[in-house]
Amino acid sequence: MTPEQLSDSAVRAFVRAVNAGDREAFAAALTEGATMSDDGSDRDLAAWADKEIFSANGHMDVVSESDAGRALVVDYRNDTWGSMRTAWRFTVADGGRISRFETGQA
């Protein structure tokens, strides 16, 4: 499924930013102080995004969505880890930006 088909506009903006390697759009999709976890462990979002997305050419191929577009199954790939099936859950704040996301192997 393409990013344009995603139901939630905040999640759609997040996926587009990741796939474009656009740090500015990625930051704009998140609230100030947004948090995240990877495989159940909280991580420093800025350091994680730099390592796993921007420095490694991260890309999200969405397989499916649920929970009104706030839960995704994704074939995620980057130059470090190759391709893997991952699950993503997003918390969207009242302002329509992501305040937290959790990812891990699906």
PDB file of C-alpha atoms in Angstrom:
ATOM      1  CA  MET A   1       0.000   0.000   0.000  1.00  0.00           C
ATOM      2  CA  THR A   2       1.310   3.435  -0.875  1.00  0.00           C
ATOM      3  CA  PRO A   3       1.704   6.223   1.685  1.00  0.00           C
ATOM      4  CA  GLU A   4      -1.149   8.073  -0.047  1.00  0.00           C
ATOM      5  CA  GLN A   5      -3.496   5.197   0.857  1.00  0.00           C
ATOM      6  CA  LEU A   6      -2.804   5.452   4.594  1.00  0.00           C
ATOM      7  CA  SER A   7      -5.828   6.521   6.629  1.00  0.00           C
ATOM      8  CA  ASP A   8      -4.144   8.703   9.252  1.00  0.00           C
ATOM      9  CA  SER A   9      -2.635  11.958   7.946  1.00  0.00           C
ATOM     10  CA  ALA A  10       0.062  12.117  10.662  1.00  0.00           C
ATOM     11  CA  VAL A  11       1.199   8.563   9.929  1.00  0.00           C
ATOM     12  CA  ARG A  12       1.069   9.308   6.208  1.00  0.00           C
ATOM     13  CA  ALA A  13       3.386  12.325   6.733  1.00  0.00           C
ATOM     14  CA  PHE A  14       5.748  10.188   8.838  1.00  0.00           C
ATOM     15  CA  VAL A  15       6.014   7.439   6.201  1.00  0.00           C
ATOM     16  CA  ARG A  16       6.498   9.962   3.403  1.00  0.00           C
ATOM     17  CA  ALA A  17       9.283  11.690   5.366  1.00  0.00           C
ATOM     18  CA  VAL A  18      11.074   8.416   6.101  1.00  0.00           C
ATOM     19  CA  ASN A  19      10.861   7.264   2.490  1.00  0.00           C
ATOM     20  CA  ALA A  20      12.094  10.617   1.184  1.00  0.00           C
ATOM     21  CA  GLY A  21      14.949  10.773   3.689  1.00  0.00           C
ATOM     22  CA  ASP A  22      13.583  14.191   4.645  1.00  0.00           C
ATOM     23  CA  ARG A  23      14.759  15.112   8.158  1.00  0.00           C
ATOM     24  CA  GLU A  24      12.778  18.364   8.179  1.00  0.00           C
ATOM     25  CA  ALA A  25       9.481  16.681   7.232  1.00  0.00           C
ATOM     26  CA  PHE A  26      10.203  13.903   9.747  1.00  0.00           C
ATOM     27  CA  ALA A  27      10.643  16.448  12.545  1.00  0.00           C
ATOM     28  CA  ALA A  28       7.488  18.277  11.420  1.00  0.00           C
ATOM     29  CA  ALA A  29       5.480  15.028  11.701  1.00  0.00           C
ATOM     30  CA  LEU A  30       6.427  14.735  15.398  1.00  0.00           C
ATOM     31  CA  THR A  31       5.472  16.731  18.454  1.00  0.00           C
ATOM     32  CA  GLU A  32       8.158  18.472  20.447  1.00  0.00           C
ATOM     33  CA  GLY A  33       9.453  15.922  22.930  1.00  0.00           C
ATOM     34  CA  ALA A  34       8.128  12.937  20.973  1.00  0.00           C
ATOM     35  CA  THR A  35       9.329   9.538  22.199  1.00  0.00           C
ATOM     36  CA  MET A  36       9.820   6.113  20.676  1.00  0.00           C
ATOM     37  CA  SER A  37      10.746   2.539  21.421  1.00  0.00           C
ATOM     38  CA  ASP A  38      12.406  -0.175  19.358  1.00  0.00           C
ATOM     39  CA  ASP A  39      11.782  -3.829  20.234  1.00  0.00           C
ATOM     40  CA  GLY A  40      10.308  -2.777  23.582  1.00  0.00           C
ATOM     41  CA  SER A  41      13.169  -0.512  24.718  1.00  0.00           C
ATOM     42  CA  ASP A  42      12.857   3.257  24.792  1.00  0.00           C
ATOM     43  CA  ARG A  43      15.480   4.934  22.615  1.00  0.00           C
ATOM     44  CA  ASP A  44      16.739   8.457  22.039  1.00  0.00           C
ATOM     45  CA  LEU A  45      14.554   9.373  19.078  1.00  0.00           C
ATOM     46  CA  ALA A  46      17.015  11.716  17.327  1.00  0.00           C
ATOM     47  CA  ALA A  47      19.947   9.297  17.595  1.00  0.00           C
ATOM     48  CA  TRP A  48      17.804   6.320  16.555  1.00  0.00           C
ATOM     49  CA  ALA A  49      16.347   8.129  13.539  1.00  0.00           C
ATOM     50  CA  ASP A  50      19.786   9.242  12.391  1.00  0.00           C
ATOM     51  CA  LYS A  51      21.213   5.711  12.672  1.00  0.00           C
ATOM     52  CA  GLU A  52      18.247   3.627  11.498  1.00  0.00           C
ATOM     53  CA  ILE A  53      16.646   5.972   8.955  1.00  0.00           C
ATOM     54  CA  PHE A  54      18.690   8.855   7.638  1.00  0.00           C
ATOM     55  CA  SER A  55      22.272   7.547   7.669  1.00  0.00           C
ATOM     56  CA  ALA A  56      21.146   4.102   6.501  1.00  0.00           C
ATOM     57  CA  ASN A  57      18.630   5.015   3.757  1.00  0.00           C
ATOM     58  CA  GLY A  58      15.623   3.652   5.653  1.00  0.00           C
ATOM     59  CA  HIS A  59      12.482   2.855   3.677  1.00  0.00           C
ATOM     60  CA  MET A  60       8.996   1.716   4.705  1.00  0.00           C
ATOM     61  CA  ASP A  61       6.929  -0.494   2.384  1.00  0.00           C
ATOM     62  CA  VAL A  62       3.552  -0.659   4.136  1.00  0.00           C
ATOM     63  CA  VAL A  63       1.945  -4.094   4.000  1.00  0.00           C
ATOM     64  CA  SER A  64      -1.185  -3.297   6.017  1.00  0.00           C
ATOM     65  CA  GLU A  65      -2.757  -0.878   8.468  1.00  0.00           C
ATOM     66  CA  SER A  66      -5.196  -1.225  11.365  1.00  0.00           C
ATOM     67  CA  ASP A  67      -6.453   0.852  14.301  1.00  0.00           C
ATOM     68  CA  ALA A  68      -7.660   3.654  11.979  1.00  0.00           C
ATOM     69  CA  GLY A  69      -4.236   3.818  10.356  1.00  0.00           C
ATOM     70  CA  ARG A  70      -2.249   4.102  13.574  1.00  0.00           C
ATOM     71  CA  ALA A  71      -0.880   0.561  13.478  1.00  0.00           C
ATOM     72  CA  LEU A  72       1.142  -0.657  10.511  1.00  0.00           C
ATOM     73  CA  VAL A  73       2.847  -3.810   9.355  1.00  0.00           C
ATOM     74  CA  VAL A  74       5.803  -2.737   7.253  1.00  0.00           C
ATOM     75  CA  ASP A  75       8.569  -4.329   5.257  1.00  0.00           C
ATOM     76  CA  TYR A  76      11.314  -2.011   6.502  1.00  0.00           C
ATOM     77  CA  ARG A  77      14.726  -1.893   4.899  1.00  0.00           C
ATOM     78  CA  ASN A  78      17.921   0.018   5.430  1.00  0.00           C
ATOM     79  CA  ASP A  79      21.589  -0.323   4.520  1.00  0.00           C
ATOM     80  CA  THR A  80      22.498  -1.649   7.976  1.00  0.00           C
ATOM     81  CA  TRP A  81      19.990  -4.461   8.535  1.00  0.00           C
ATOM     82  CA  GLY A  82      18.607  -5.191   5.076  1.00  0.00           C
ATOM     83  CA  SER A  83      14.881  -5.948   4.942  1.00  0.00           C
ATOM     84  CA  MET A  84      12.664  -7.125   7.792  1.00  0.00           C
ATOM     85  CA  ARG A  85       8.962  -7.304   8.602  1.00  0.00           C
ATOM     86  CA  THR A  86       8.200  -4.792  11.347  1.00  0.00           C
ATOM     87  CA  ALA A  87       5.203  -3.578  13.332  1.00  0.00           C
ATOM     88  CA  TRP A  88       4.675   0.125  14.050  1.00  0.00           C
ATOM     89  CA  ARG A  89       2.200   1.749  16.466  1.00  0.00           C
ATOM     90  CA  PHE A  90       1.665   5.498  16.574  1.00  0.00           C
ATOM     91  CA  THR A  91       0.179   7.812  19.194  1.00  0.00           C
ATOM     92  CA  VAL A  92      -1.140  10.970  17.552  1.00  0.00           C
ATOM     93  CA  ALA A  93      -1.594  14.086  19.665  1.00  0.00           C
ATOM     94  CA  ASP A  94      -4.535  16.481  19.383  1.00  0.00           C
ATOM     95  CA  GLY A  95      -2.560  18.724  17.019  1.00  0.00           C
ATOM     96  CA  GLY A  96      -2.322  15.956  14.436  1.00  0.00           C
ATOM     97  CA  ARG A  97       1.335  15.158  15.050  1.00  0.00           C
ATOM     98  CA  ILE A  98       2.911  11.975  16.380  1.00  0.00           C
ATOM     99  CA  SER A  99       3.843  12.099  20.067  1.00  0.00           C
ATOM    100  CA  ARG A 100       5.132   8.517  20.279  1.00  0.00           C
ATOM    101  CA  PHE A 101       5.841   5.574  18.041  1.00  0.00           C
ATOM    102  CA  GLU A 102       6.820   2.022  18.830  1.00  0.00           C
ATOM    103  CA  THR A 103       8.442  -0.332  16.383  1.00  0.00           C
ATOM    104  CA  GLY A 104       9.801  -3.828  16.450  1.00  0.00           C
ATOM    105  CA  GLN A 105       9.978  -7.026  14.504  1.00  0.00           C
ATOM    106  CA  ALA A 106       6.567  -8.337  13.501  1.00  0.00           C
TER     107      ALA A 106
END
